[in-house]
Every structure is written in structure tokens, then in C-alpha cells.
């Protein structure tokens, strides 16, 4: 389910957060589905349980999961998360288009490159 890239310069917990975000936004992990336990995931990935706990805390802070005391962590609903993610992507794209225009790349050139993809 999750593979850690040890060549990646990002901290391991950030990679775990990113992988779970992707799984949640793609619908692989469904709302109210229980997340793997901290201990089991740490053993599976051969990393420190504190790293997984930090990743889960970040996912909870960002609204991707919630904790039920004594039961574990669960996935939150994805509709609002996906909408927010799309909004953030569009903002990044618009910022990139603005920067590109400053360096002489026209919107038409950008659209042409996108269509070729």
C-alpha cells in the first residue's frame, strides 16, 4: 500500500502523509474506514512508530482522518477534501501561468502544450 523512497529528500513522515492523502483523495481508502494501526504500519514499513504517529497527527490536523479514543484512526469523508484539493491545484496553476507570462510564455502556448499531453 505504501512504499517509502529513501532517496527522497523529504522526511519519511511527509512521504507517509502524502501517500495517505493520495489514497484518500482517489477513494482507495473510503470514509470511516479504519487506518492501519501505528504499530502495525511501523512494523510493515520498518520505521519508528513515532514517525507514523507524527504522520497521523498531520493527517488529522489537515482534516483527512479522525481519531476515536481506544479504537484507532479513521478516514474522514472525501468530498470536501477533494474540492479543497482541486481549488488548491487551480490556484497553483494560475500562479504558474502568471509567472510564465512574466517570462514571455503566452496563454496560447501553455494551452497548446496542455492539449499535446
Coordinates of N, CA and C in Angstrom, one line a residue, residues 1-115:
X1 N 0.8 -1.2 0.0 CA 0.0 0.0 0.0 C 0.9 1.3 0.0
X2 N 1.8 1.3 0.9 CA 2.7 2.5 1.0 C 4.2 2.0 0.8
X3 N 4.9 2.7 0.0 CA 6.3 2.4 -0.2 C 7.1 3.7 0.1
X4 N 8.1 3.6 0.9 CA 8.9 4.7 1.3 C 10.1 4.8 0.3
X5 N 10.4 6.0 -0.2 CA 11.5 6.2 -1.1 C 12.6 6.8 -0.2
X6 N 13.6 6.0 0.1 CA 14.7 6.5 0.9 C 15.7 7.5 0.2
X7 N 15.5 7.6 -1.1 CA 16.3 8.5 -1.9 C 15.6 9.9 -1.9
X8 N 14.4 10.0 -1.6 CA 13.6 11.2 -1.5 C 14.2 12.1 -0.3
X9 N 14.3 13.3 -0.6 CA 14.9 14.2 0.4 C 13.9 14.6 1.5
X10 N 12.6 14.4 1.2 CA 11.6 14.8 2.2 C 11.7 13.8 3.4
X11 N 11.3 14.3 4.6 CA 11.2 13.4 5.8 C 10.3 12.3 5.5
X12 N 10.5 11.1 6.2 CA 9.7 9.9 5.9 C 8.2 10.2 6.3
X13 N 8.0 11.0 7.4 CA 6.6 11.2 7.8 C 5.8 12.0 6.7
X14 N 6.5 12.9 6.0 CA 5.9 13.7 5.0 C 5.5 12.7 3.8
X15 N 6.4 11.8 3.5 CA 6.1 10.8 2.4 C 4.8 10.0 2.8
X16 N 4.8 9.6 4.1 CA 3.6 8.8 4.6 C 2.3 9.6 4.4
X17 N 2.4 10.9 4.9 CA 1.3 11.8 4.8 C 0.8 11.9 3.3
X18 N 1.8 12.2 2.4 CA 1.4 12.3 1.0 C 0.8 11.1 0.4
X19 N 1.3 9.9 0.7 CA 0.8 8.7 0.2 C -0.6 8.4 0.7
X20 N -0.9 8.7 2.0 CA -2.2 8.5 2.5 C -3.2 9.5 1.9
X21 N -2.8 10.8 1.7 CA -3.6 11.8 1.1 C -4.0 11.3 -0.3
X22 N -3.1 10.8 -1.0 CA -3.4 10.3 -2.4 C -4.4 9.2 -2.3
X23 N -4.2 8.2 -1.4 CA -5.1 7.1 -1.3 C -6.5 7.5 -0.9
X24 N -6.6 8.5 0.0 CA -7.9 9.0 0.4 C -8.6 9.8 -0.7
X25 N -7.8 10.7 -1.4 CA -8.4 11.5 -2.4 C -8.9 10.7 -3.6
X26 N -8.2 9.6 -3.9 CA -8.5 8.7 -5.0 C -9.7 7.8 -4.7
X27 N -10.0 7.7 -3.4 CA -11.1 6.9 -3.0 C -10.7 5.4 -2.7
X28 N -9.4 5.2 -2.6 CA -8.9 3.8 -2.3 C -9.2 3.6 -0.8
X29 N -9.0 4.6 0.0 CA -9.5 4.5 1.4 C -10.8 5.2 1.5
X30 N -11.8 4.5 1.9 CA -13.2 5.1 2.0 C -13.5 5.8 3.3
X31 N -14.5 6.7 3.3 CA -14.8 7.3 4.6 C -15.2 6.3 5.6
X32 N -14.8 6.6 6.8 CA -15.0 5.8 8.0 C -14.2 4.5 8.0
X33 N -13.4 4.3 7.0 CA -12.5 3.0 7.0 C -11.4 3.2 8.0
X34 N -11.1 2.2 8.8 CA -10.1 2.3 9.8 C -8.7 2.2 9.1
X35 N -7.8 3.1 9.6 CA -6.5 3.2 9.1 C -5.7 2.1 9.8
X36 N -4.5 1.7 9.2 CA -3.7 0.7 9.9 C -3.2 1.2 11.2
X37 N -3.1 0.4 12.2 CA -2.6 0.8 13.5 C -1.2 1.4 13.3
X38 N -0.8 2.3 14.2 CA 0.5 2.9 14.2 C 1.6 1.8 14.3
X39 N 1.4 0.9 15.2 CA 2.4 -0.2 15.4 C 2.5 -1.1 14.2
X40 N 1.4 -1.6 13.7 CA 1.4 -2.5 12.5 C 2.1 -1.8 11.3
X41 N 1.7 -0.5 11.0 CA 2.2 0.2 9.9 C 3.7 0.4 10.1
X42 N 4.1 0.8 11.3 CA 5.6 1.0 11.5 C 6.4 -0.3 11.3
X43 N 5.8 -1.4 11.7 CA 6.5 -2.7 11.5 C 6.5 -3.1 10.0
X44 N 5.4 -2.8 9.3 CA 5.3 -3.1 7.9 C 6.3 -2.3 7.1
X45 N 6.5 -1.1 7.5 CA 7.4 -0.2 6.8 C 8.8 -0.2 7.3
X46 N 9.0 -0.8 8.5 CA 10.3 -0.9 9.1 C 10.8 0.5 9.5
X47 N 9.9 1.3 10.1 CA 10.3 2.6 10.6 C 9.7 2.8 12.0
X48 N 10.2 3.8 12.7 CA 9.9 4.1 14.0 C 8.4 4.4 14.2
X49 N 7.7 3.9 15.2 CA 6.3 4.2 15.4 C 6.0 5.7 15.6
X50 N 7.0 6.4 16.1 CA 6.8 7.9 16.3 C 6.6 8.6 15.0
X51 N 7.3 8.1 14.0 CA 7.2 8.6 12.6 C 5.8 8.5 12.1
X52 N 5.2 7.3 12.3 CA 3.8 7.1 11.9 C 2.8 7.9 12.7
X53 N 3.1 8.0 14.0 CA 2.2 8.9 14.8 C 2.3 10.3 14.4
X54 N 3.4 10.8 14.0 CA 3.6 12.2 13.5 C 2.8 12.4 12.2
X55 N 2.9 11.4 11.3 CA 2.2 11.4 10.1 C 0.7 11.4 10.3
X56 N 0.2 10.6 11.2 CA -1.2 10.5 11.5 C -1.7 11.9 12.2
X57 N -0.9 12.4 13.0 CA -1.2 13.7 13.6 C -1.4 14.8 12.6
X58 N -0.5 14.8 11.6 CA -0.6 15.7 10.5 C -1.8 15.5 9.6
X59 N -2.1 14.3 9.3 CA -3.3 13.9 8.6 C -4.6 14.4 9.3
X60 N -4.6 14.2 10.6 CA -5.7 14.7 11.4 C -5.8 16.2 11.4
X61 N -4.7 16.8 11.5 CA -4.6 18.3 11.5 C -5.2 18.9 10.2
X62 N -4.9 18.2 9.1 CA -5.3 18.6 7.8 C -6.7 18.2 7.4
X63 N -7.3 17.4 8.3 CA -8.7 17.0 8.1 C -8.9 15.8 7.3
X64 N -7.9 14.9 7.1 CA -8.1 13.7 6.3 C -8.5 12.5 7.2
X65 N -8.2 12.5 8.4 CA -8.5 11.4 9.3 C -9.1 11.9 10.6
X66 N -9.7 11.1 11.4 CA -10.1 11.4 12.8 C -9.8 10.3 13.7
X67 N -9.6 10.6 15.0 CA -9.2 9.6 16.0 C -10.4 9.2 16.9
X68 N -10.6 8.0 17.1 CA -11.6 7.5 18.1 C -10.8 6.9 19.2
X69 N -10.8 7.5 20.4 CA -10.0 7.1 21.5 C -10.3 5.6 21.8
X70 N -9.2 4.8 21.9 CA -9.3 3.4 22.2 C -9.6 2.5 21.0
X71 N -9.9 3.1 19.8 CA -10.3 2.3 18.6 C -9.4 2.5 17.5
X72 N -8.8 3.7 17.4 CA -7.8 4.0 16.3 C -8.2 5.2 15.5
X73 N -7.6 5.2 14.3 CA -7.8 6.3 13.3 C -8.6 5.9 12.2
X74 N -9.5 6.8 11.7 CA -10.4 6.5 10.6 C -10.4 7.6 9.6
X75 N -10.7 7.3 8.3 CA -10.8 8.2 7.2 C -12.0 9.1 7.3
X76 N -11.8 10.4 7.1 CA -13.0 11.3 7.0 C -13.5 11.3 5.6
X77 N -14.7 11.8 5.4 CA -15.3 11.9 4.1 C -14.4 12.7 3.1
X78 N -14.5 12.3 1.9 CA -13.5 12.9 0.9 C -14.1 14.0 0.0
X79 N -15.4 14.2 0.0 CA -15.9 15.2 -1.0 C -15.4 16.6 -0.8
X80 N -15.4 17.1 0.5 CA -14.9 18.4 0.7 C -13.4 18.5 0.6
X81 N -12.7 17.4 0.9 CA -11.3 17.3 0.8 C -10.9 17.4 -0.7
X82 N -11.6 16.7 -1.5 CA -11.3 16.7 -2.9 C -11.6 18.0 -3.6
X83 N -12.6 18.7 -3.1 CA -13.0 20.0 -3.6 C -11.9 21.0 -3.2
X84 N -11.4 20.9 -2.0 CA -10.4 21.8 -1.5 C -9.1 21.6 -2.2
X85 N -8.7 20.3 -2.5 CA -7.5 19.9 -3.2 C -7.6 20.5 -4.6
X86 N -8.7 20.4 -5.3 CA -8.8 20.9 -6.6 C -8.7 22.4 -6.6
X87 N -9.2 23.1 -5.6 CA -9.1 24.5 -5.5 C -7.7 24.9 -5.4
X88 N -6.9 24.2 -4.5 CA -5.5 24.5 -4.3 C -4.7 24.3 -5.6
X89 N -5.0 23.2 -6.3 CA -4.4 22.9 -7.6 C -4.6 24.0 -8.6
X90 N -5.8 24.5 -8.7 CA -6.1 25.6 -9.6 C -5.4 26.8 -9.3
X91 N -5.3 27.1 -8.0 CA -4.5 28.3 -7.5 C -3.1 28.2 -7.9
X92 N -2.5 27.0 -7.8 CA -1.1 26.8 -8.2 C -0.9 27.0 -9.7
X93 N -1.9 26.4 -10.4 CA -1.8 26.5 -11.9 C -1.9 28.0 -12.3
X94 N -2.8 28.7 -11.7 CA -2.9 30.2 -12.1 C -1.7 30.9 -11.7
X95 N -1.1 30.6 -10.6 CA 0.2 31.3 -10.2 C 1.3 31.0 -11.2
X96 N 1.3 29.7 -11.6 CA 2.3 29.3 -12.6 C 2.1 30.0 -14.0
X97 N 0.9 30.1 -14.4 CA 0.5 30.8 -15.6 C 1.0 32.3 -15.5
X98 N 0.7 32.9 -14.4 CA 1.1 34.3 -14.2 C 2.6 34.5 -14.3
X99 N 3.3 33.6 -13.6 CA 4.8 33.6 -13.7 C 5.3 33.3 -15.1
X100 N 4.7 32.4 -15.8 CA 5.1 32.1 -17.2 C 4.9 33.3 -18.1
X101 N 3.8 34.0 -17.9 CA 3.5 35.2 -18.7 C 4.6 36.3 -18.5
X102 N 5.1 36.4 -17.2 CA 6.2 37.4 -16.9 C 7.4 37.1 -17.7
X103 N 7.6 35.8 -18.1 CA 8.8 35.4 -18.8 C 8.6 35.2 -20.3
X104 N 7.4 35.7 -20.8 CA 7.1 35.7 -22.2 C 6.4 34.5 -22.8
X105 N 6.0 33.6 -21.9 CA 5.2 32.5 -22.4 C 3.7 32.9 -22.4
X106 N 3.1 32.7 -23.6 CA 1.7 33.2 -23.7 C 0.7 32.1 -23.2
X107 N -0.5 32.5 -22.9 CA -1.5 31.5 -22.5 C -1.8 30.5 -23.6
X108 N -1.7 31.0 -24.9 CA -1.9 30.1 -26.0 C -0.9 29.0 -26.1
X109 N 0.4 29.4 -25.8 CA 1.4 28.4 -25.8 C 1.2 27.3 -24.7
X110 N 0.8 27.8 -23.6 CA 0.5 26.9 -22.4 C -0.6 26.0 -22.8
X111 N -1.7 26.5 -23.4 CA -2.9 25.7 -23.7 C -2.5 24.7 -24.8
X112 N -1.6 25.1 -25.8 CA -1.2 24.2 -26.8 C -0.4 23.0 -26.2
X113 N 0.5 23.3 -25.3 CA 1.3 22.2 -24.6 C 0.4 21.3 -23.8
X114 N -0.6 21.9 -23.2 CA -1.6 21.0 -22.4 C -2.3 20.1 -23.3
X115 N -2.8 20.6 -24.4 CA -3.5 19.8 -25.4 C -2.7 18.7 -26.0

